[in-house]
JSON list of C-alpha atoms in Angstrom, two decimals:
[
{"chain": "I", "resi": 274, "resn": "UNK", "atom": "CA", "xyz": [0.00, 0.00, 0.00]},
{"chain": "I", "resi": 275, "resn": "UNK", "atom": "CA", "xyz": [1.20, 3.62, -0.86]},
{"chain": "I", "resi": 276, "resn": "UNK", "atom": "CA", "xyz": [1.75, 5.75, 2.00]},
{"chain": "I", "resi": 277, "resn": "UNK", "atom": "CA", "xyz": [0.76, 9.56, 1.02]},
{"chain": "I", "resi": 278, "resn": "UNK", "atom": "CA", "xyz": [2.50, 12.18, 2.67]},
{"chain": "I", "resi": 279, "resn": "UNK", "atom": "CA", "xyz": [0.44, 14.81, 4.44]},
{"chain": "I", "resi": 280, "resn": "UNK", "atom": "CA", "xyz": [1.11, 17.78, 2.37]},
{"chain": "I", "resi": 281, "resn": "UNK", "atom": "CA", "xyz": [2.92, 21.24, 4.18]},
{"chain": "I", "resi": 282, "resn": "UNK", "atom": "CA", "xyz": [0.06, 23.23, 3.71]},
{"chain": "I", "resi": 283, "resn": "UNK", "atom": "CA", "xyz": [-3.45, 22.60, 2.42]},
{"chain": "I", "resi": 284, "resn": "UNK", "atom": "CA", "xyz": [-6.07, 25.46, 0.59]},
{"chain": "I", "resi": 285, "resn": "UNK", "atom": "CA", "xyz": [-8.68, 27.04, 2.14]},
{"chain": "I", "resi": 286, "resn": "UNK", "atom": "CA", "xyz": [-11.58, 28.99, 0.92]},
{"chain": "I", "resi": 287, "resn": "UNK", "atom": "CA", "xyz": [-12.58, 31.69, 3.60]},
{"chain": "I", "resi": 288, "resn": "UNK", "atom": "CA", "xyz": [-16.24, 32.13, 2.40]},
{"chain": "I", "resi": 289, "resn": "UNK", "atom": "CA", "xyz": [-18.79, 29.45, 3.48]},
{"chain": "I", "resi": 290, "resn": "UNK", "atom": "CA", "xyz": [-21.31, 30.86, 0.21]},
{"chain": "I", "resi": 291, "resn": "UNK", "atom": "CA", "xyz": [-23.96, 32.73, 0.70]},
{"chain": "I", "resi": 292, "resn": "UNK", "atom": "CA", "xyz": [-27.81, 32.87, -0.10]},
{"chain": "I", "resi": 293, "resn": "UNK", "atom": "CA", "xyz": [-28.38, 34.51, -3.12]},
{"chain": "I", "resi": 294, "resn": "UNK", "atom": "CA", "xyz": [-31.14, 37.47, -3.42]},
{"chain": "I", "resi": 295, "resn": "UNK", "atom": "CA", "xyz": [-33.97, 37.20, -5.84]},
{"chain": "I", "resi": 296, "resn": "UNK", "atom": "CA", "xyz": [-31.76, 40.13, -7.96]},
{"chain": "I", "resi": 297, "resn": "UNK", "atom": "CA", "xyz": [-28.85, 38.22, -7.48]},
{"chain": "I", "resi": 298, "resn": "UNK", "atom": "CA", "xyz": [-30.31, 34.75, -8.94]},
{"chain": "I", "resi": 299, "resn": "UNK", "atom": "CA", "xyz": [-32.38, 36.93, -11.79]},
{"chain": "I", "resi": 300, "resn": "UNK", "atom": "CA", "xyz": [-29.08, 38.22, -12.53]},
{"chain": "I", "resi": 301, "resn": "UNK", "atom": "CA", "xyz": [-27.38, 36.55, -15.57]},
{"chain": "I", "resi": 302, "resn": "UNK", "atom": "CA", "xyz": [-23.64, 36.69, -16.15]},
{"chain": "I", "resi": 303, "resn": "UNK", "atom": "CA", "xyz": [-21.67, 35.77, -18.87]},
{"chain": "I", "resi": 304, "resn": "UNK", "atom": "CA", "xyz": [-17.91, 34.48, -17.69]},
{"chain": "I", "resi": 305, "resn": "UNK", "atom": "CA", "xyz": [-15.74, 31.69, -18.26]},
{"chain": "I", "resi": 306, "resn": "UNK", "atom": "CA", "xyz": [-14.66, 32.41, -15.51]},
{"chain": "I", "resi": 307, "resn": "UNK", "atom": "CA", "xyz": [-13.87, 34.45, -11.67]},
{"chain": "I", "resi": 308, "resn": "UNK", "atom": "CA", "xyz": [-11.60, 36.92, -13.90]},
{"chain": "I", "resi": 309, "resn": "UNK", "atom": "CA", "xyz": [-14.05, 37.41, -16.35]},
{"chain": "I", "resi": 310, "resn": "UNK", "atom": "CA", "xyz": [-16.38, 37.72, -14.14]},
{"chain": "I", "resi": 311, "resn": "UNK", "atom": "CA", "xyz": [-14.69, 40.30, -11.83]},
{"chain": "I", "resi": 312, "resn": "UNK", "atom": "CA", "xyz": [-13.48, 42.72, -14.60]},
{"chain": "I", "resi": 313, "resn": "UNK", "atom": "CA", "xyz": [-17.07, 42.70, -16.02]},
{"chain": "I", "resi": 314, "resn": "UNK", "atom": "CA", "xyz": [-18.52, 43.37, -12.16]},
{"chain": "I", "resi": 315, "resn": "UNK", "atom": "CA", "xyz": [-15.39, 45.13, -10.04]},
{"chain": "I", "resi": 316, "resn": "UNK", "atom": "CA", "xyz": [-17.76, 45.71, -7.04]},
{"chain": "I", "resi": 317, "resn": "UNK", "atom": "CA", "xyz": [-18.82, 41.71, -7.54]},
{"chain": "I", "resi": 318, "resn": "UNK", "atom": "CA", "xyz": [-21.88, 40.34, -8.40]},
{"chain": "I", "resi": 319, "resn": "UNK", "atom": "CA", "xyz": [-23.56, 38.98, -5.30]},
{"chain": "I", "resi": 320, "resn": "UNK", "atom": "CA", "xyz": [-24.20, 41.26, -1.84]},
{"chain": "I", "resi": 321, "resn": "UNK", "atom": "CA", "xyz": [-21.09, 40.44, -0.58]},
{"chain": "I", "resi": 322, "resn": "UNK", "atom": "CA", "xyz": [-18.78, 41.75, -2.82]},
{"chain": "I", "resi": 323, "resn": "UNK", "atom": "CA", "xyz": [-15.41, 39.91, -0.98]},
{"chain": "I", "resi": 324, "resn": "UNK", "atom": "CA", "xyz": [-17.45, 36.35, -1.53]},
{"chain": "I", "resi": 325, "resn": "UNK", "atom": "CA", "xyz": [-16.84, 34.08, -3.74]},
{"chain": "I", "resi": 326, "resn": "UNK", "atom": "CA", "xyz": [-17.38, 34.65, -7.10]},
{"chain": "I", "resi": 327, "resn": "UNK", "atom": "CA", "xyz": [-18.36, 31.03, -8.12]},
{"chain": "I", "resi": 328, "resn": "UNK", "atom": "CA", "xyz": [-17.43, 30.76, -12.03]},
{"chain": "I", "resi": 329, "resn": "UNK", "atom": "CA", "xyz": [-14.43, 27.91, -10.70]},
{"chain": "I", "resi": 330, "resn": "UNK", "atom": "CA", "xyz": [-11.26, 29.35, -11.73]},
{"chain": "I", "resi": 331, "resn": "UNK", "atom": "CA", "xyz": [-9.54, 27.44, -8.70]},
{"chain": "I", "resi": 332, "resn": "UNK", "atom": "CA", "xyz": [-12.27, 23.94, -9.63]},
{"chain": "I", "resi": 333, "resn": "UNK", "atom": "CA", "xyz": [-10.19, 24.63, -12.93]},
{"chain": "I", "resi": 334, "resn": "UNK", "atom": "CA", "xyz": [-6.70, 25.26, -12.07]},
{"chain": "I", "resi": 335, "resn": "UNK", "atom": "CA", "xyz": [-6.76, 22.35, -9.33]},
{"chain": "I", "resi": 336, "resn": "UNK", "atom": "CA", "xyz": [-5.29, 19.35, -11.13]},
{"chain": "I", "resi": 337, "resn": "UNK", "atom": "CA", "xyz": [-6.26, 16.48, -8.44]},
{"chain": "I", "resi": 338, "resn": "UNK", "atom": "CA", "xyz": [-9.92, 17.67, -8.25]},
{"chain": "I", "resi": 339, "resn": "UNK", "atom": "CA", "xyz": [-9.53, 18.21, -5.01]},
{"chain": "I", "resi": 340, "resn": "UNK", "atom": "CA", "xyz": [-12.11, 21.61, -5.25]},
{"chain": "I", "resi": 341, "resn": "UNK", "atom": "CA", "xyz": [-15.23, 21.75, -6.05]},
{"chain": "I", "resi": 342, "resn": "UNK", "atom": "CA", "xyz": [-18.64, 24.64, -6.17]},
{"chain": "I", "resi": 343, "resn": "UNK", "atom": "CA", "xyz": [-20.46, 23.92, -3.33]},
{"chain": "I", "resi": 344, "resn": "UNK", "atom": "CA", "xyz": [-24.91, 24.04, -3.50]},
{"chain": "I", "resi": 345, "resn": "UNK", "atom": "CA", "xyz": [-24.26, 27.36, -2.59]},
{"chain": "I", "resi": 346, "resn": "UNK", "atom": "CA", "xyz": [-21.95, 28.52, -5.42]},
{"chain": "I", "resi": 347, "resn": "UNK", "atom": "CA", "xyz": [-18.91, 28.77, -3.29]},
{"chain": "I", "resi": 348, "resn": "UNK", "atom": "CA", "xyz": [-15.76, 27.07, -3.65]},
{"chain": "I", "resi": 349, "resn": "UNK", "atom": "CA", "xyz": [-15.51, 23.78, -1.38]},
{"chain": "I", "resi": 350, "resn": "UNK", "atom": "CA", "xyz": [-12.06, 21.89, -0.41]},
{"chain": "I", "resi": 351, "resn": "UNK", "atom": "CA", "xyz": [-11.59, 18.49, 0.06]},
{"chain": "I", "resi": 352, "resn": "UNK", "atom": "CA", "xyz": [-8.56, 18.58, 2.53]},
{"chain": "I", "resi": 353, "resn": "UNK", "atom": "CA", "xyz": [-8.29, 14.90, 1.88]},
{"chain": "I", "resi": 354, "resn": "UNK", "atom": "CA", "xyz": [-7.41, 15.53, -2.21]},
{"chain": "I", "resi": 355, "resn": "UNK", "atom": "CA", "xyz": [-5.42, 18.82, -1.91]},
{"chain": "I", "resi": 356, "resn": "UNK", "atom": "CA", "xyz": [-1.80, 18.22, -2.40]},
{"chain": "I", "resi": 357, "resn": "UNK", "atom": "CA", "xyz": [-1.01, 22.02, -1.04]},
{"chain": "I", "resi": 358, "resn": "UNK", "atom": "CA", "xyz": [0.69, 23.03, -4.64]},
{"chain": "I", "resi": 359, "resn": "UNK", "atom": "CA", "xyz": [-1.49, 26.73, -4.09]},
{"chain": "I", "resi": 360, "resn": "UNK", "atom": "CA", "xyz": [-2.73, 26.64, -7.80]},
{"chain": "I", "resi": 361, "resn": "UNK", "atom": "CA", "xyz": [-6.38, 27.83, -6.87]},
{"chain": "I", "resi": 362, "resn": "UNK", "atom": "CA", "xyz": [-4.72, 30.45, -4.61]},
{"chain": "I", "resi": 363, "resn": "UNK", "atom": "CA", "xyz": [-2.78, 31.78, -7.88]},
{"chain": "I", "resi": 364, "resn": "UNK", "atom": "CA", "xyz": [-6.51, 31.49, -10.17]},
{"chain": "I", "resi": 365, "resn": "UNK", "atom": "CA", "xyz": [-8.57, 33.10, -7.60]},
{"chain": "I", "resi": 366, "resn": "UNK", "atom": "CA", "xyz": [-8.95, 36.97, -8.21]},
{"chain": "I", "resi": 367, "resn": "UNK", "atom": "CA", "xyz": [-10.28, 37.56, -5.17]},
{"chain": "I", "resi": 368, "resn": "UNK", "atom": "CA", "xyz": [-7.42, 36.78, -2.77]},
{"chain": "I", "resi": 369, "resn": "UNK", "atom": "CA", "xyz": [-9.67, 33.98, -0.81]},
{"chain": "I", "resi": 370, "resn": "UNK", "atom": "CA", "xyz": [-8.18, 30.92, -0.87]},
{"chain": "I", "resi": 371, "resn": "UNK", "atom": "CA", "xyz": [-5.46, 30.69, 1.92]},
{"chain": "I", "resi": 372, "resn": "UNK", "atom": "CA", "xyz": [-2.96, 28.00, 2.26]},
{"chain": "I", "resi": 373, "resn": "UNK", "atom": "CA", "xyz": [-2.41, 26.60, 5.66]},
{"chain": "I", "resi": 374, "resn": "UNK", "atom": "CA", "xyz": [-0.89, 23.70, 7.45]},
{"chain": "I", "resi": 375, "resn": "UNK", "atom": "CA", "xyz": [-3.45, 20.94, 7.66]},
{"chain": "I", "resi": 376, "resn": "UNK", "atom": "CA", "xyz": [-3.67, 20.76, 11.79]},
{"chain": "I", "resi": 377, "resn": "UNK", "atom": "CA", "xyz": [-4.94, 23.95, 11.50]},
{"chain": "I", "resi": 378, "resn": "UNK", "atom": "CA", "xyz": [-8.39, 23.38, 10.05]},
{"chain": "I", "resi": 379, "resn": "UNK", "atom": "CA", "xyz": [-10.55, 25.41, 12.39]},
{"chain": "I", "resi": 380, "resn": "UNK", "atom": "CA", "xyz": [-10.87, 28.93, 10.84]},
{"chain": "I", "resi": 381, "resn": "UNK", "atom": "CA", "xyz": [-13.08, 31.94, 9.90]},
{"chain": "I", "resi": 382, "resn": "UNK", "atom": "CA", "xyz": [-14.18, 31.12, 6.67]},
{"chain": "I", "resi": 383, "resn": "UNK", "atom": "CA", "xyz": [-15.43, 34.96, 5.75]},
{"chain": "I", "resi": 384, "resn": "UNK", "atom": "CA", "xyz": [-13.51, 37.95, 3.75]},
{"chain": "I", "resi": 385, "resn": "UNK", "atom": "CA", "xyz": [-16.39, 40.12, 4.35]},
{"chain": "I", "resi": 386, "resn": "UNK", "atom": "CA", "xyz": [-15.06, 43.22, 5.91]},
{"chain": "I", "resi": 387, "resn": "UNK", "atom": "CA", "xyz": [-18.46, 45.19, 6.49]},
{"chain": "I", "resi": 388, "resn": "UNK", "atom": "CA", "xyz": [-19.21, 45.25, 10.31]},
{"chain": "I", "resi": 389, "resn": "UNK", "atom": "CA", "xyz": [-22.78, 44.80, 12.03]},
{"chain": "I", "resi": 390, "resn": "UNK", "atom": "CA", "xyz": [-26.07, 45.06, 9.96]},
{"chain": "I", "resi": 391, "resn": "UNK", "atom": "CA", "xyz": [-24.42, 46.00, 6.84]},
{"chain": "I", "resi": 392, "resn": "UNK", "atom": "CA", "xyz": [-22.60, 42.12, 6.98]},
{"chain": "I", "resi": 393, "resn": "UNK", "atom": "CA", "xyz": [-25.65, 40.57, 8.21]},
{"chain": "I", "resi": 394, "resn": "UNK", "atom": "CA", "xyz": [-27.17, 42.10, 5.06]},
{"chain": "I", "resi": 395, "resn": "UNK", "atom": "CA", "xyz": [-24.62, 40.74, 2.65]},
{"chain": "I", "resi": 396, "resn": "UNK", "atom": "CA", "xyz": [-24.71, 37.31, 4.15]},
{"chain": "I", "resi": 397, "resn": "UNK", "atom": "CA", "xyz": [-26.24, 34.89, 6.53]},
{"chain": "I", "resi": 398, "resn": "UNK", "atom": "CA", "xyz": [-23.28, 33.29, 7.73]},
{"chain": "I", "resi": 399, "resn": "UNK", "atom": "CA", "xyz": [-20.33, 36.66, 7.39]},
{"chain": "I", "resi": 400, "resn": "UNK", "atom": "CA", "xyz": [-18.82, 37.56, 10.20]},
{"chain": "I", "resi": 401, "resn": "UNK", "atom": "CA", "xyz": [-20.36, 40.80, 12.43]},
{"chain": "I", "resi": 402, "resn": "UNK", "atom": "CA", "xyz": [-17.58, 41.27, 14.23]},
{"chain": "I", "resi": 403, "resn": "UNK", "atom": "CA", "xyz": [-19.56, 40.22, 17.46]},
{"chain": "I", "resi": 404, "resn": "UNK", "atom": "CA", "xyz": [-16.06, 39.24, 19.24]},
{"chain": "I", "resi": 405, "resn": "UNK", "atom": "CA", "xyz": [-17.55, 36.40, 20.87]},
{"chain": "I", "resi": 406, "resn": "UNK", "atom": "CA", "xyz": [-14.99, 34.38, 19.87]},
{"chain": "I", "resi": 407, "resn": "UNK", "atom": "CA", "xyz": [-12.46, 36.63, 20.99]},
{"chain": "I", "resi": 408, "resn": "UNK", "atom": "CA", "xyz": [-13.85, 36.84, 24.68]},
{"chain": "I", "resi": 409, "resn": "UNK", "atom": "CA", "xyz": [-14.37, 33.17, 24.46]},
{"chain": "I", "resi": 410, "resn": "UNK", "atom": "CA", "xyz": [-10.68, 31.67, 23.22]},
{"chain": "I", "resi": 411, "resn": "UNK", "atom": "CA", "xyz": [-8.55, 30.54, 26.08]},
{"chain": "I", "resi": 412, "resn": "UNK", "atom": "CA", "xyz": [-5.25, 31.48, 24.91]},
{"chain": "I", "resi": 413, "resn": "UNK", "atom": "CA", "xyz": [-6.20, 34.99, 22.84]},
{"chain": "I", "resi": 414, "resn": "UNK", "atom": "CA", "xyz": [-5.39, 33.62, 19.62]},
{"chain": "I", "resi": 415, "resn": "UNK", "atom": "CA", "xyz": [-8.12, 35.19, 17.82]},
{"chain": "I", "resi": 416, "resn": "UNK", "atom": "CA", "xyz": [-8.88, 38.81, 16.86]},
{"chain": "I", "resi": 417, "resn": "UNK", "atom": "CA", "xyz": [-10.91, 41.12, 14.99]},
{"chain": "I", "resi": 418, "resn": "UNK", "atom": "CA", "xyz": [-8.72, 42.83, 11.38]},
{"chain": "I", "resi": 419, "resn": "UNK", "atom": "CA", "xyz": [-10.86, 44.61, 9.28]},
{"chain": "I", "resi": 420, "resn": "UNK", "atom": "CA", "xyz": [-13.79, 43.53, 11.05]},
{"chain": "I", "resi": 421, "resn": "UNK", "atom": "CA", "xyz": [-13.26, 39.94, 10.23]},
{"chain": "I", "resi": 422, "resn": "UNK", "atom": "CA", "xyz": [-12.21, 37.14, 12.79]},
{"chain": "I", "resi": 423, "resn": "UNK", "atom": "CA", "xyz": [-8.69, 36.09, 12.28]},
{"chain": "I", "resi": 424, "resn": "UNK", "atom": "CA", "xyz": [-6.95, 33.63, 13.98]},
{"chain": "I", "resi": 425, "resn": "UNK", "atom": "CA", "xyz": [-3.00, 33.61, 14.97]},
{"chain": "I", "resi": 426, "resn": "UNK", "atom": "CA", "xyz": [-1.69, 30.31, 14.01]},
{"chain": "I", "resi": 427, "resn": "UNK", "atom": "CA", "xyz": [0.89, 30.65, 17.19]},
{"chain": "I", "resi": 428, "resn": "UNK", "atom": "CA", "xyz": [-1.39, 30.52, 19.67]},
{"chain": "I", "resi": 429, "resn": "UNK", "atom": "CA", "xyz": [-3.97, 28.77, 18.85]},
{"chain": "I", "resi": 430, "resn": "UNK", "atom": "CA", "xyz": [-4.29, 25.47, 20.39]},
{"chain": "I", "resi": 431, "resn": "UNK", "atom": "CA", "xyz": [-7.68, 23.97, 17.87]},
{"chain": "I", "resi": 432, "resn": "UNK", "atom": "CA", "xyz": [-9.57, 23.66, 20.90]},
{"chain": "I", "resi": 433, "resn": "UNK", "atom": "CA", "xyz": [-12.56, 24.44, 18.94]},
{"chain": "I", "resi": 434, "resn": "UNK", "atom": "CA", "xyz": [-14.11, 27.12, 21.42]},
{"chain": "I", "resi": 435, "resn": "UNK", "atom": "CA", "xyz": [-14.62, 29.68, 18.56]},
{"chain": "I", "resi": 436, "resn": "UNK", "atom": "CA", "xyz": [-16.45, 27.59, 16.46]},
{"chain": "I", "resi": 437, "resn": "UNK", "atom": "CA", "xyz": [-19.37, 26.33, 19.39]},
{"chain": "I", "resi": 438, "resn": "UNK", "atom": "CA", "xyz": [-19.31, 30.84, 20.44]},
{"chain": "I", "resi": 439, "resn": "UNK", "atom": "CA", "xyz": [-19.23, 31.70, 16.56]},
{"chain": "I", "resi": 440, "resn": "UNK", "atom": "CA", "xyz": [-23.11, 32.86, 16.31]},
{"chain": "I", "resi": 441, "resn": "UNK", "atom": "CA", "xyz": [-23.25, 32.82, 12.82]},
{"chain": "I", "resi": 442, "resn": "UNK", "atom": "CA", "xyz": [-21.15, 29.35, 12.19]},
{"chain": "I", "resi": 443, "resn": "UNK", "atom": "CA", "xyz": [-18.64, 31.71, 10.21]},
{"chain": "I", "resi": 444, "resn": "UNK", "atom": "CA", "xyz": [-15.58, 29.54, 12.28]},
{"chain": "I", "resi": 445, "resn": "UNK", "atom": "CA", "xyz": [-15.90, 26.27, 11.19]},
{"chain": "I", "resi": 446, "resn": "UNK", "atom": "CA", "xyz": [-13.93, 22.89, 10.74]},
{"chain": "I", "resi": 447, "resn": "UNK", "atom": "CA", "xyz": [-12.41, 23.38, 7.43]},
{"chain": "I", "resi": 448, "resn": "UNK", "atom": "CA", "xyz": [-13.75, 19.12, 7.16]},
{"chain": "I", "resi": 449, "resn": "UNK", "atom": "CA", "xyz": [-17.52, 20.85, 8.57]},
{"chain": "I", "resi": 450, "resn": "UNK", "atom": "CA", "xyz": [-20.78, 20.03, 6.85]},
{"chain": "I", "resi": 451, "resn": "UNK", "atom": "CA", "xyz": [-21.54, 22.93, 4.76]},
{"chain": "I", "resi": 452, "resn": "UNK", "atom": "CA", "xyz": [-25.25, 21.91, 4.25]},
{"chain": "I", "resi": 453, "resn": "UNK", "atom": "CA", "xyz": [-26.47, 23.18, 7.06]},
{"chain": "I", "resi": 454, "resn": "UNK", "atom": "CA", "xyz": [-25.42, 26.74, 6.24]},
{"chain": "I", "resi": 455, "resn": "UNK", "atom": "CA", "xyz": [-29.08, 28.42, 5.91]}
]
């Protein structure tokens, strides 16, 4: 039997999707792909305009099929597949796919940098910048950039505190179930 090597680092998409608005899903857009997309819509096309795009530049540039479009149009890892080579890092235009070492699998999978009602309004599960998670992490690995969660890699120990205070599920296991986003 072939032993695989765990890879250094493994992608992750920080955006768990989003539910799209009547205007958004009425909306038709002609890309090939996220670039296309992006230069045709700079401000994006969905409410959250740091989301996903969902046209699968980074389903096309990874080579093991190791990413895939979620039900909810966002891009979906399978940390099982992904070699770490940070090819869908280099095809995504939106700077959302990060690449981290694979113990670390517990983080805020949002770019959305509007705070309070204006993120609740762009989408269900964005980050609000309640700092819950902040007051509730043990070792203060986690603070609030840009009114996003973020997580220092240093300090955290995965003890998965964040993810039971998150209030909007935006900190998740990056091997979570993404179908019970809405």
């Amino acid at each position: 039997m072939e032993k695989r090597i765990k890879p250094k680092k493994i992608a992750l998409v920080y955006c768990r999707g989003r539910e799209r608005t009547t205007k958004e899903l009425e909306q038709t857009v002609v890309a090939d792909n996220c670039a296309q997309a992006l230069e045709a819509f700079p401000d994006g096309i969905f409410t959250c305009e740091k989301g996903c795009l969902g046209f699968g530049s980074c389903v096309s540039a990874c080579r093991l099929g190791a990413i895939s479009m979620n039900q909810f149009g966002t891009a979906e890892v399978d940390s099982s597949k992904c070699v770490g080579c940070g090819l869908c890092v280099k095809a995504c235009p939106k700077g959302i796919i990060h690449m981290l070492p694979p113990e670390y699998s517990i983080m805020p999978r949002c770019s959305n940098e509007d705070i309070g009602a204006a993120a609740k309004n762009a989408c269900k599960v964005s980050c609000i910048a309640c700092r819950l998670c902040v007051k509730n992490c043990p070792v203060d690995a986690i603070e609030i950039i840009d009114n996003c969660a973020r997580i220092n890699l240093a300090r955290c120990v995965m003890c998965g505190m964040c993810t039971t205070k998150c209030p909007r599920k935006t900190i998740i296991d990056a091997d979570g179930i993404f179908t019970d986003l809405f």
